[in-house]
Amino acid sequence: MPKLKVDGVEIEVPAGATVLQACELAGKEIPRFCYHERLSIAGNCRMCLVEVKPGPPKPQASCALPASEGQEIRTDSEMVKKAREGVMEFLLINHPLDCPICDQGGECDLQDQSVAYGRGASRYHEEKRAVTQKTMGPLIKTVMTRCIHCTRCVRFSEEVAGVDEIGALYRGEGMQIATYLEQAAKHELSANVIDLCPVGALTSRPYAFEARPWELKKTIGIDVSDAIGANIRLDSRGREVLRILPRVNDDVNEEWLADRARYLVDGLTRRRLDTPWLRVDGKLQAATWAEALAAVGKVHPGSSVAVIAGDMVDCETMFAAKKLANALGSTMLEGRQTGLAYDTSNLAAVAFNSTLAGIESADAILIYGSHVRDEAPLLNPRLRKAVKAGAKVWLIGPWWDTTYPATHLGDDASVIDALPEDVASVFANAARPAIIIGGGALAKGGLGAGLGFAARFNLVREGWNGFNVLHFAAARMGGLMLGYAQAGGIGDIVAAAPKLVISLGADEVDWSKFANSLIVHIGHHGDKAAHAADVILPAAAFSEKDGTYVNTEGRVQFSEKAVFAPGEAREDWTILRALADAFGVTVGFDSFDELRAAMIAEVPALGAEGLADYGAIPAIADHAPASGVIGYAVKDRYLTNAIGRASPTLQRCSAELIHGVFQAEAAE
């Protein structure tokens, strides 16, 4: 590890570090525009200039200069100060003076650094360059006259997302950043370029002119649009969440966020259930809470009660519903809405055991029945990292564009038991082999076949566990930990024909199979379940309550309440507590703290943030063969849940980016 001096202070830095990283380790702030920790080094903005000895008597770009033994680095000399002022002066030659109407105002790197490192006045009076407007789709608003050519957006699209959609056109002063052929940016991570852009060239189209950053209350939350559990920040004003941004968590989402998770925010205020409803003579009629609860209490279902949990439900809600069902004498709980029925007796056999960060070190990967880009967009960049490090990837299931080299082995689930010899040889000799089993394979008996694959190729060994199940629903692992699984899946509940079915936001269920049951829907959007329900009790969305969520790798995470639920809607646990009174039973809690304490007492893992310990996967010597053509659960990556289907932005994304139906603006 080389030793060097930064402003006279000697420090030791890791081998391979750059001068910029060395300065940061020494506690010095180095301005930059093009440099980003997760992207390749471009070295084209020249803002990070420092003075380095030994070396030429001129400032040097610290981001592209390797740190070496004996260097003396100056970050505060007069030469460095003048050089940075000169660079900033050049950057501002063509930059328009539109800060008052720019959405980046208040959180703009160019603003901040021009104040800290720039001159007090400009010496240029010539006309500024203008760039024609670009079209990057319904999510990204472009004002490319502001662009300073840092190329962060270009590098992100090529290196992280793996989609070559954005690049530089022309040369010199005529250089422009644009999508090729003026097409929209269509990939599932496209809006991350908004966070990366250090100026106002790329901003959020749906959020344009909505608010200034200092007006917003910031609340930490967890994304519920898939099972990755991305860490997010909810920015709200008053009683409305105005935008969702990613938070940095290297173990989960790094600092990226899928477009679906980012832009379902405007669906939180539309199609909301904000008052109770009762079905009278086949038609839903608005009611009071007292009337709705009394109507449910008159049912007297005995123990003929079932609870079906939706994909976005928090653990506290599922636990409260479980206690209510248990108090009524029922154990019919299910969270796999679409009919999956795999063995859940060992949770290690249904978790992502490699961990999301750990899969990057795998050297042979079989993706079995999962469309990763649709089901877990933030996992795909990690698989790209594994491939860049030398991993080989094979795919069983209908082909999809992986964005990295992968070999397609077939569409049928049975292929896993008849791998070509060359493929089997690679897995047999791999140091860190891995399998990723998706819902498409689970539906065809793929769990047993996957466990057999793990035993055959020794996927679990000292310091490595390559057996992974990739779920799609944010509530799945938490539900399985709380017992939301029947041996035969939801088919067991259909066969039991319960008198009362409680839906916890379960909008993907085929409700026609419960024609003889009283359906009580506790949910927040007027979606599929609300159309079938006999009683609707309006509840809070994920942004309107505290909650615990467990992602596909078994990581327990906590989300906080950002705003209050609209109208007469109430937090789910309070509704279930009121139902207990209506039925005349005791559930053992009267407050949220008591509820959470009871849940943790029953399932201690839900009380500690971090990875839950599920033990070892079962050793299976023999298994029933998987069979059938695999089908993927996600048909439209933007409209996978009730909030997304209520979002005008995601509806437009679906129409334009997937179905090719262009929606004209009002002015057009």
XYZ file of C-alpha atoms in Angstrom:
668
model
C 0.000 0.000 0.000
C 1.672 3.240 -1.161
C 2.343 6.114 1.227
C 1.970 9.690 0.034
C 1.345 13.187 1.348
C -1.818 15.230 0.834
C -1.390 18.881 1.806
C 1.515 17.880 4.025
C -0.259 15.017 5.819
C 1.122 11.529 5.166
C -1.470 8.800 4.504
C -1.482 5.210 3.263
C -3.850 4.304 0.442
C -4.931 0.977 -1.095
C -3.009 -0.235 -4.117
C -4.696 0.888 -7.328
C -6.337 3.959 -5.796
C -6.421 7.201 -7.735
C -5.130 10.536 -6.498
C -8.730 11.727 -6.139
C -9.532 8.769 -3.864
C -6.338 9.415 -1.894
C -7.383 13.029 -1.337
C -10.814 11.930 -0.148
C -9.218 9.453 2.283
C -7.277 12.415 3.648
C -10.527 14.301 4.180
C -10.108 16.746 1.304
C -13.054 17.663 -0.913
C -12.245 17.416 -4.598
C -14.774 18.965 -7.014
C -15.841 16.798 -9.945
C -18.490 16.483 -12.622
C -17.567 13.518 -14.795
C -16.112 11.257 -12.096
C -18.479 8.817 -10.370
C -17.532 5.978 -8.055
C -19.624 3.383 -9.906
C -18.715 4.384 -13.469
C -15.543 4.114 -15.516
C -13.127 7.041 -15.433
C -13.626 9.540 -18.258
C -11.379 12.413 -17.160
C -13.108 14.933 -19.396
C -14.460 17.679 -17.117
C -11.041 18.597 -15.645
C -12.634 20.029 -12.499
C -10.687 17.732 -10.172
C -7.310 19.333 -10.902
C -4.593 19.075 -8.225
C -0.855 19.742 -8.082
C 1.290 16.599 -7.893
C 5.048 16.203 -7.268
C 7.050 14.598 -8.748
C 5.465 15.479 -12.055
C 5.110 18.231 -14.604
C 4.685 21.760 -13.164
C 1.020 21.967 -14.086
C -2.300 20.877 -12.561
C -3.341 17.282 -13.256
C -6.717 15.539 -13.283
C -6.774 13.571 -10.032
C -9.545 11.172 -11.106
C -7.383 9.571 -13.811
C -3.992 9.720 -12.068
C -2.898 6.607 -10.109
C -1.708 7.199 -6.546
C 1.884 6.056 -6.097
C 4.600 5.909 -3.448
C 6.142 9.219 -2.449
C 3.737 11.575 -4.186
C 3.184 15.022 -2.711
C -0.281 16.301 -3.557
C -1.517 19.863 -3.113
C -5.252 20.525 -3.269
C -5.189 24.114 -2.023
C -2.276 25.807 -3.803
C -2.675 29.002 -5.797
C -2.049 27.054 -9.024
C -4.908 24.649 -8.227
C -7.249 27.474 -7.250
C -6.660 29.373 -10.506
C -6.919 26.199 -12.586
C -10.297 25.298 -11.095
C -11.562 28.841 -11.611
C -10.493 28.623 -15.239
C -12.197 25.263 -15.776
C -15.404 26.558 -14.214
C -15.259 29.656 -16.386
C -15.011 27.486 -19.500
C -17.893 25.254 -18.327
C -20.127 28.287 -17.866
C -19.382 29.841 -21.261
C -22.362 28.139 -22.888
C -24.403 27.240 -19.818
C -27.671 29.223 -19.787
C -28.542 31.446 -16.834
C -31.850 29.735 -16.100
C -31.335 28.593 -12.500
C -34.636 30.217 -11.352
C -36.670 27.963 -13.647
C -34.456 24.856 -13.541
C -35.716 21.787 -11.680
C -32.166 21.006 -10.604
C -32.060 24.253 -8.604
C -31.150 23.644 -4.992
C -29.521 20.272 -5.646
C -27.289 21.117 -8.610
C -23.599 20.218 -8.577
C -22.814 23.002 -11.046
C -24.493 25.589 -8.824
C -22.697 24.397 -5.706
C -19.269 24.104 -7.270
C -19.459 27.394 -9.169
C -20.053 29.123 -5.825
C -17.270 27.208 -4.083
C -14.618 27.074 -6.796
C -15.582 29.554 -9.512
C -14.793 33.212 -10.192
C -17.095 35.982 -9.095
C -17.660 37.203 -12.648
C -17.367 36.045 -16.237
C -15.081 37.589 -18.856
C -17.051 36.181 -21.798
C -19.722 38.236 -23.574
C -20.181 36.265 -26.787
C -23.433 34.566 -27.738
C -24.055 31.270 -25.967
C -24.426 28.037 -27.891
C -27.925 26.545 -28.084
C -28.802 22.874 -28.608
C -32.090 21.643 -30.049
C -34.422 19.799 -27.713
C -34.040 16.032 -27.487
C -36.692 13.403 -26.878
C -35.824 10.766 -24.291
C -39.294 9.440 -23.577
C -42.004 10.077 -20.992
C -39.678 9.951 -17.969
C -36.703 12.162 -18.819
C -37.058 15.881 -19.491
C -34.162 17.268 -21.513
C -32.722 20.773 -21.800
C -29.490 19.847 -23.534
C -28.300 23.452 -23.828
C -27.371 23.001 -20.147
C -25.297 19.868 -20.830
C -21.602 20.063 -19.884
C -20.667 16.778 -21.621
C -19.674 14.884 -18.479
C -20.919 11.657 -20.196
C -22.207 10.147 -16.943
C -25.488 9.252 -18.651
C -23.651 7.608 -21.538
C -21.448 5.533 -19.249
C -24.345 4.491 -17.025
C -26.416 3.275 -19.974
C -23.535 1.283 -21.463
C -21.839 -0.034 -18.320
C -24.534 -0.447 -15.658
C -27.767 -0.882 -17.595
C -26.018 -2.567 -20.519
C -28.209 -0.801 -23.059
C -26.428 1.248 -25.721
C -29.064 3.967 -26.123
C -27.336 7.255 -25.299
C -24.180 8.637 -26.889
C -22.338 11.696 -28.186
C -23.012 13.080 -31.651
C -20.768 15.398 -33.670
C -17.468 16.937 -32.570
C -15.931 19.911 -30.820
C -18.293 22.756 -30.023
C -21.015 20.961 -31.960
C -20.939 17.893 -29.699
C -24.346 16.853 -28.343
C -25.537 14.083 -26.029
C -28.634 12.333 -27.357
C -30.410 9.026 -27.715
C -29.645 7.421 -31.046
C -32.139 8.177 -33.827
C -34.104 10.407 -31.406
C -35.708 7.360 -29.784
C -36.924 7.223 -26.189
C -34.729 5.599 -23.542
C -36.682 2.373 -23.094
C -34.752 0.263 -20.597
C -35.969 -0.423 -17.080
C -33.293 1.684 -15.301
C -33.354 4.712 -17.612
C -34.315 7.370 -15.055
C -31.149 6.840 -13.004
C -29.448 9.225 -15.430
C -31.536 11.981 -13.802
C -29.790 11.392 -10.470
C -26.408 11.158 -12.186
C -26.700 14.367 -14.210
C -24.694 17.059 -12.366
C -26.571 19.898 -14.108
C -30.159 20.475 -15.223
C -29.783 18.853 -18.635
C -31.661 15.683 -17.606
C -34.471 16.096 -15.098
C -37.643 14.229 -14.232
C -40.435 14.957 -16.702
C -43.359 13.987 -14.415
C -41.854 15.962 -11.511
C -41.147 19.104 -13.565
C -42.076 22.346 -11.758
C -43.713 20.435 -8.872
C -41.586 21.538 -5.921
C -38.229 22.815 -4.721
C -36.067 20.489 -2.610
C -36.180 22.713 0.468
C -39.986 22.472 0.529
C -39.973 18.693 0.923
C -40.008 16.456 3.972
C -37.703 13.491 3.470
C -38.657 10.058 4.842
C -36.783 6.771 4.516
C -38.722 3.901 2.979
C -38.521 0.550 1.203
C -39.611 -0.083 -2.386
C -42.538 -2.510 -2.615
C -42.748 -2.849 -6.399
C -40.578 -5.998 -6.402
C -38.772 -8.311 -3.975
C -35.356 -6.618 -4.090
C -36.341 -4.209 -1.307
C -34.534 -1.184 -2.733
C -33.863 1.548 -0.177
C -35.739 4.705 -1.140
C -36.419 8.225 0.086
C -39.963 9.566 0.003
C -40.090 13.331 -0.567
C -43.447 14.740 0.512
C -45.161 18.088 0.899
C -48.282 18.296 3.008
C -50.240 15.063 2.563
C -48.776 14.086 -0.798
C -45.625 12.217 -1.759
C -44.178 14.110 -4.724
C -41.197 11.973 -5.673
C -39.283 8.819 -4.817
C -35.484 8.720 -4.943
C -32.997 5.913 -4.201
C -30.919 5.772 -1.034
C -27.431 4.312 -1.087
C -27.201 0.738 0.212
C -24.351 -1.257 -1.291
C -25.839 -4.547 -0.063
C -29.186 -4.065 -1.817
C -29.618 -1.481 -4.575
C -26.253 0.325 -4.514
C -27.609 3.758 -5.507
C -29.904 2.790 -8.388
C -33.678 2.462 -8.635
C -35.943 0.868 -11.217
C -38.212 3.182 -13.228
C -41.263 1.275 -11.996
C -40.387 2.006 -8.361
C -39.476 5.635 -8.987
C -42.574 6.659 -10.937
C -45.430 4.818 -9.253
C -45.484 7.847 -6.931
C -48.305 9.632 -8.790
C -50.424 6.493 -8.460
C -50.498 7.021 -4.682
C -53.100 9.783 -5.039
C -55.266 8.282 -7.797
C -58.001 5.633 -7.701
C -57.711 5.651 -3.921
C -60.182 3.952 -1.640
C -60.939 6.644 0.919
C -64.280 5.548 2.358
C -65.830 2.166 3.288
C -68.120 0.494 0.758
C -70.810 -2.192 1.077
C -72.273 -4.272 -1.727
C -76.055 -3.967 -1.605
C -78.170 -5.765 -4.242
C -75.071 -6.333 -6.330
C -73.904 -2.712 -6.268
C -71.312 -1.033 -4.084
C -72.587 1.790 -1.915
C -70.609 4.157 0.315
C -70.990 3.466 4.022
C -69.657 4.569 7.392
C -67.032 2.621 9.297
C -69.650 1.571 11.856
C -71.934 0.222 9.127
C -69.125 -1.632 7.363
C -67.780 -3.252 10.531
C -71.289 -4.189 11.659
C -71.961 -5.819 8.287
C -68.840 -7.953 8.611
C -69.590 -8.800 12.256
C -73.001 -10.223 11.312
C -71.458 -12.948 9.187
C -70.551 -15.303 12.082
C -68.136 -17.366 9.980
C -66.918 -19.530 12.847
C -63.549 -20.925 11.848
C -64.378 -20.796 8.126
C -62.092 -17.824 7.525
C -59.192 -17.350 5.124
C -56.685 -14.514 4.715
C -54.987 -13.816 1.379
C -52.095 -11.346 1.449
C -51.156 -9.185 -1.521
C -47.723 -8.477 -2.944
C -47.078 -5.145 -1.195
C -48.192 -5.866 2.369
C -45.963 -5.207 5.375
C -45.250 -7.867 7.986
C -47.196 -6.119 10.749
C -50.395 -6.203 8.685
C -49.945 -9.896 7.888
C -49.258 -10.691 11.535
C -52.353 -8.791 12.703
C -54.495 -10.660 10.146
C -52.946 -13.957 11.223
C -53.833 -13.255 14.875
C -57.405 -12.412 13.851
C -57.734 -15.644 11.849
C -56.201 -17.669 14.682
C -58.586 -16.095 17.190
C -61.465 -17.247 14.980
C -59.981 -20.745 14.861
C -58.532 -20.674 11.345
C -55.033 -21.276 9.968
C -55.928 -20.664 6.304
C -53.300 -18.085 5.301
C -51.845 -17.631 1.834
C -49.719 -14.990 0.133
C -48.974 -16.615 -3.231
C -51.901 -15.063 -5.046
C -51.356 -16.491 -8.505
C -51.458 -20.161 -7.498
C -47.840 -21.117 -6.774
C -47.613 -24.096 -4.426
C -44.044 -25.023 -3.561
C -42.658 -26.497 -0.351
C -41.980 -23.805 2.269
C -40.968 -26.051 5.180
C -37.369 -24.861 4.836
C -37.066 -21.120 4.157
C -33.412 -21.462 3.146
C -34.706 -23.381 0.114
C -36.780 -20.381 -1.015
C -34.326 -17.520 -0.349
C -31.655 -15.758 -2.378
C -28.798 -17.274 -0.398
C -25.847 -15.859 -2.370
C -27.119 -12.380 -1.424
C -27.534 -9.675 -4.027
C -23.991 -8.408 -3.598
C -22.557 -11.925 -3.358
C -23.894 -13.047 -6.745
C -21.307 -10.734 -8.343
C -18.592 -13.240 -7.399
C -20.300 -16.262 -9.015
C -18.414 -17.796 -11.949
C -21.176 -19.985 -13.463
C -24.838 -18.961 -13.277
C -28.004 -20.751 -14.397
C -31.069 -18.494 -14.647
C -33.986 -20.888 -14.338
C -37.432 -19.513 -15.167
C -36.836 -15.857 -14.369
C -37.046 -12.734 -16.527
C -34.651 -10.807 -14.316
C -34.973 -7.449 -16.084
C -38.750 -7.402 -15.510
C -38.941 -9.167 -12.155
C -35.886 -7.681 -10.412
C -34.330 -4.910 -12.523
C -31.695 -4.083 -9.916
C -30.295 -7.627 -9.944
C -29.349 -7.479 -13.619
C -26.505 -4.938 -13.172
C -24.985 -7.268 -10.573
C -25.145 -10.170 -13.019
C -23.412 -7.922 -15.557
C -20.609 -7.381 -13.025
C -20.259 -11.150 -12.598
C -20.023 -11.605 -16.379
C -17.418 -8.832 -16.639
C -15.395 -10.727 -14.012
C -15.535 -13.881 -16.140
C -18.781 -15.628 -15.204
C -20.703 -17.662 -17.779
C -24.503 -17.515 -17.847
C -27.123 -19.970 -19.125
C -30.838 -19.396 -19.411
C -33.754 -21.850 -19.182
C -37.087 -20.296 -20.134
C -38.293 -18.074 -22.978
C -35.435 -15.953 -24.299
C -35.039 -12.336 -23.195
C -32.304 -9.790 -23.849
C -29.961 -10.227 -20.902
C -27.618 -7.303 -21.859
C -24.665 -9.679 -21.351
C -23.553 -12.880 -23.121
C -25.806 -15.793 -22.164
C -26.590 -19.173 -23.719
C -30.213 -20.211 -24.130
C -30.794 -23.888 -23.275
C -34.526 -24.147 -23.965
C -38.001 -23.129 -22.815
C -39.050 -26.290 -20.958
C -38.497 -26.702 -17.229
C -37.256 -30.261 -17.747
C -34.060 -29.028 -19.449
C -32.407 -28.624 -16.040
C -32.233 -32.414 -15.649
C -30.708 -32.927 -19.116
C -27.977 -30.302 -19.388
C -25.507 -30.582 -22.294
C -22.211 -32.156 -21.262
C -20.198 -28.997 -21.804
C -22.532 -27.009 -19.550
C -22.493 -29.683 -16.849
C -18.702 -29.718 -17.024
C -18.476 -25.972 -16.400
C -20.724 -26.210 -13.321
C -18.854 -29.256 -12.040
C -15.540 -27.401 -12.209
C -16.741 -23.936 -11.145
C -15.422 -22.447 -7.916
C -18.661 -20.540 -7.227
C -21.540 -22.036 -9.223
C -25.010 -20.544 -8.747
C -28.616 -21.021 -9.785
C -31.367 -18.379 -9.800
C -34.851 -19.913 -9.730
C -37.705 -17.614 -10.706
C -41.477 -17.844 -10.434
C -41.753 -19.301 -13.929
C -39.778 -22.358 -12.813
C -41.494 -22.594 -9.411
C -44.825 -22.920 -11.233
C -43.526 -25.997 -13.107
C -42.106 -27.902 -10.138
C -38.739 -26.240 -10.493
C -37.932 -25.946 -6.775
C -37.233 -29.666 -6.368
C -35.332 -29.713 -9.661
C -33.289 -26.732 -8.502
C -32.446 -28.421 -5.202
C -31.405 -31.501 -7.163
C -29.192 -29.273 -9.331
C -27.649 -27.801 -6.148
C -26.877 -31.272 -4.789
C -25.490 -32.492 -8.129
C -23.041 -29.618 -8.549
C -22.306 -28.912 -4.894
C -23.653 -25.350 -4.959
C -23.344 -25.081 -1.178
C -19.775 -25.325 0.031
C -17.354 -23.689 2.450
C -17.832 -19.923 2.212
C -20.346 -20.089 -0.626
C -24.053 -20.773 -1.095
C -25.096 -20.601 -4.740
C -28.721 -21.685 -4.330
C -31.077 -18.766 -4.995
C -34.805 -18.278 -5.412
C -35.776 -14.909 -6.881
C -39.229 -13.822 -5.768
C -41.227 -11.026 -7.343
C -43.473 -9.867 -4.467
C -42.156 -7.543 -1.751
C -44.326 -9.335 0.818
C -43.310 -12.877 -0.126
C -40.478 -13.683 2.283
C -42.130 -11.885 5.182
C -45.339 -13.800 4.496
C -43.517 -17.129 4.402
C -41.825 -16.318 7.722
C -45.281 -15.658 9.187
C -46.821 -18.850 7.801
C -48.692 -17.456 4.796
C -48.441 -20.680 2.806
C -50.805 -23.625 2.409
C -49.463 -26.985 1.259
C -51.470 -26.753 -1.954
C -51.242 -22.986 -2.305
C -54.341 -20.914 -2.866
C -56.024 -24.019 -4.311
C -56.420 -25.331 -0.749
C -58.355 -22.199 0.215
C -60.563 -22.432 -2.888
C -61.311 -26.073 -2.050
C -62.207 -25.181 1.545
C -64.788 -22.616 0.303
C -64.514 -20.383 3.396
C -67.487 -18.279 4.431
C -65.253 -15.239 4.891
C -62.175 -14.276 2.871
C -60.096 -11.313 4.003
C -58.058 -9.741 1.216
C -54.992 -7.754 2.274
C -54.512 -5.808 -0.940
C -54.711 -9.063 -2.911
C -55.374 -7.707 -6.393
C -53.916 -10.578 -8.426
C -56.298 -13.301 -7.190
C -58.892 -14.905 -9.456
C -61.818 -13.834 -7.287
C -64.375 -15.656 -9.445
C -63.418 -18.805 -7.529
C -64.790 -17.319 -4.298
C -68.329 -16.636 -5.511
C -69.879 -18.196 -2.378
C -67.642 -16.385 0.107
C -68.020 -12.972 1.685
C -64.996 -11.048 0.428
C -63.710 -8.306 2.718
C -61.053 -6.240 0.975
C -58.638 -4.204 3.064
C -56.772 -2.194 0.463
C -55.780 1.226 -0.759
C -56.676 1.238 -4.476
C -59.841 0.565 -6.429
C -58.270 -2.270 -8.387
C -59.232 -5.875 -9.176
C -60.036 -7.008 -5.637
C -62.222 -3.960 -4.984
C -64.396 -4.868 -7.983
C -65.016 -8.321 -6.522
C -65.340 -7.378 -2.842
C -68.560 -7.386 -0.823
C -67.096 -5.068 1.802
C -64.286 -2.578 1.138
C -62.350 -1.183 4.088
C -59.973 1.605 2.928
C -56.397 1.160 4.114
C -53.027 2.910 3.975
C -50.468 2.492 1.194
C -46.831 1.694 1.983
C -45.951 5.401 2.193
C -48.649 6.031 4.804
C -47.584 3.631 7.570
C -44.590 2.245 9.394
C -43.782 -1.285 8.347
C -41.314 -4.166 8.186
C -40.429 -5.756 4.848
C -38.256 -8.771 4.029
C -36.629 -8.938 0.611
C -35.908 -12.011 -1.493
C -32.558 -12.646 0.216
C -34.208 -12.604 3.666
C -33.042 -9.101 4.568
C -35.299 -7.474 7.163
C -35.765 -3.734 6.548
C -37.929 -1.028 8.103
C -39.946 1.661 6.336
C -41.308 4.848 7.891
C -44.562 6.740 7.507
C -44.238 9.743 5.201
C -47.818 11.074 4.970
C -51.286 10.336 6.287
C -53.767 8.162 4.414
C -56.492 10.079 2.539
C -60.085 10.540 3.650
C -61.485 7.816 5.904
C -58.667 5.364 5.129
C -56.913 3.890 8.158
C -53.714 1.959 8.796
C -54.277 -1.740 8.173
C -53.564 -2.969 11.698
C -56.214 -0.639 13.165
C -58.789 -2.055 10.738
C -57.940 -5.618 11.737
C -58.092 -4.647 15.415
C -61.559 -3.176 14.840
C -62.639 -6.367 13.046
C -61.566 -8.361 16.101
C -63.982 -6.290 18.187
C -66.712 -6.790 15.591
C -66.250 -10.573 15.844
C -65.904 -10.444 19.635
C -62.441 -12.035 19.768
C -59.119 -11.008 21.325
C -55.958 -10.576 19.237
C -53.536 -9.505 21.970
C -52.598 -5.967 20.925
C -54.105 -2.492 21.179
C -51.307 -0.379 19.720
C -48.757 -0.607 16.928
C -45.925 -1.029 19.410
C -47.730 -3.926 21.086
C -48.387 -5.471 17.673
C -44.741 -5.212 16.614
C -43.566 -6.593 19.979
C -45.906 -9.597 19.656
C -44.714 -10.212 16.094
C -41.052 -10.134 17.134
C -41.774 -12.442 20.079
C -43.251 -14.981 17.657
C -40.694 -14.469 14.859
C -37.549 -12.955 16.458
C -35.803 -12.510 13.089
C -38.306 -9.772 12.197
C -36.976 -7.580 14.984
C -33.402 -7.280 13.766
C -32.530 -5.299 10.657
C -30.306 -7.362 8.370
C -30.175 -10.861 6.947
C -32.296 -13.491 8.673
C -30.647 -16.864 9.313
C -32.695 -19.614 7.665
C -30.144 -22.374 8.204
C -29.023 -24.845 5.546
C -30.926 -25.863 2.420
C -32.246 -29.460 2.485
C -30.155 -32.176 0.881
C -32.247 -33.797 -1.851
C -30.987 -36.937 -3.530
C -34.124 -37.492 -5.601
C -36.862 -35.152 -6.803
C -39.971 -35.142 -8.937
C -39.046 -33.979 -12.438
C -40.029 -30.466 -13.479
C -41.900 -30.201 -16.752
C -43.801 -27.778 -18.947
C -42.980 -24.695 -20.965
C -42.018 -21.888 -18.636
C -44.046 -18.677 -18.679
C -43.052 -15.426 -17.011
C -45.417 -13.806 -14.529
C -44.740 -10.195 -15.567
C -46.499 -9.268 -18.799
C -46.016 -5.515 -18.496
C -43.116 -4.359 -16.343
C -44.770 -1.013 -15.570
C -48.240 -2.208 -14.515
C -47.434 -4.980 -12.047
C -49.398 -3.702 -9.034
C -52.404 -1.605 -8.079
C -50.378 1.575 -7.492
C -48.614 1.248 -10.837
C -51.888 0.648 -12.666
C -53.243 3.854 -11.119
C -50.197 5.895 -12.143
C -50.655 8.056 -15.276
C -46.883 8.084 -15.760
C -46.534 4.294 -15.723
C -49.627 3.934 -17.917
C -47.923 6.191 -20.440
C -44.662 4.227 -20.150
C -46.573 1.033 -20.836
C -48.367 2.524 -23.834
C -45.334 4.182 -25.435
C -42.355 2.043 -24.438
C -43.915 -1.433 -24.539
C -46.936 -1.232 -26.829
C -45.680 1.520 -29.147
C -48.774 3.709 -28.762
C -47.571 7.316 -28.770
C -49.528 9.700 -26.532
C -49.352 13.298 -27.757
C -48.897 16.192 -25.363
C -51.685 18.752 -25.045
C -49.723 21.284 -27.094
C -49.220 18.760 -29.875
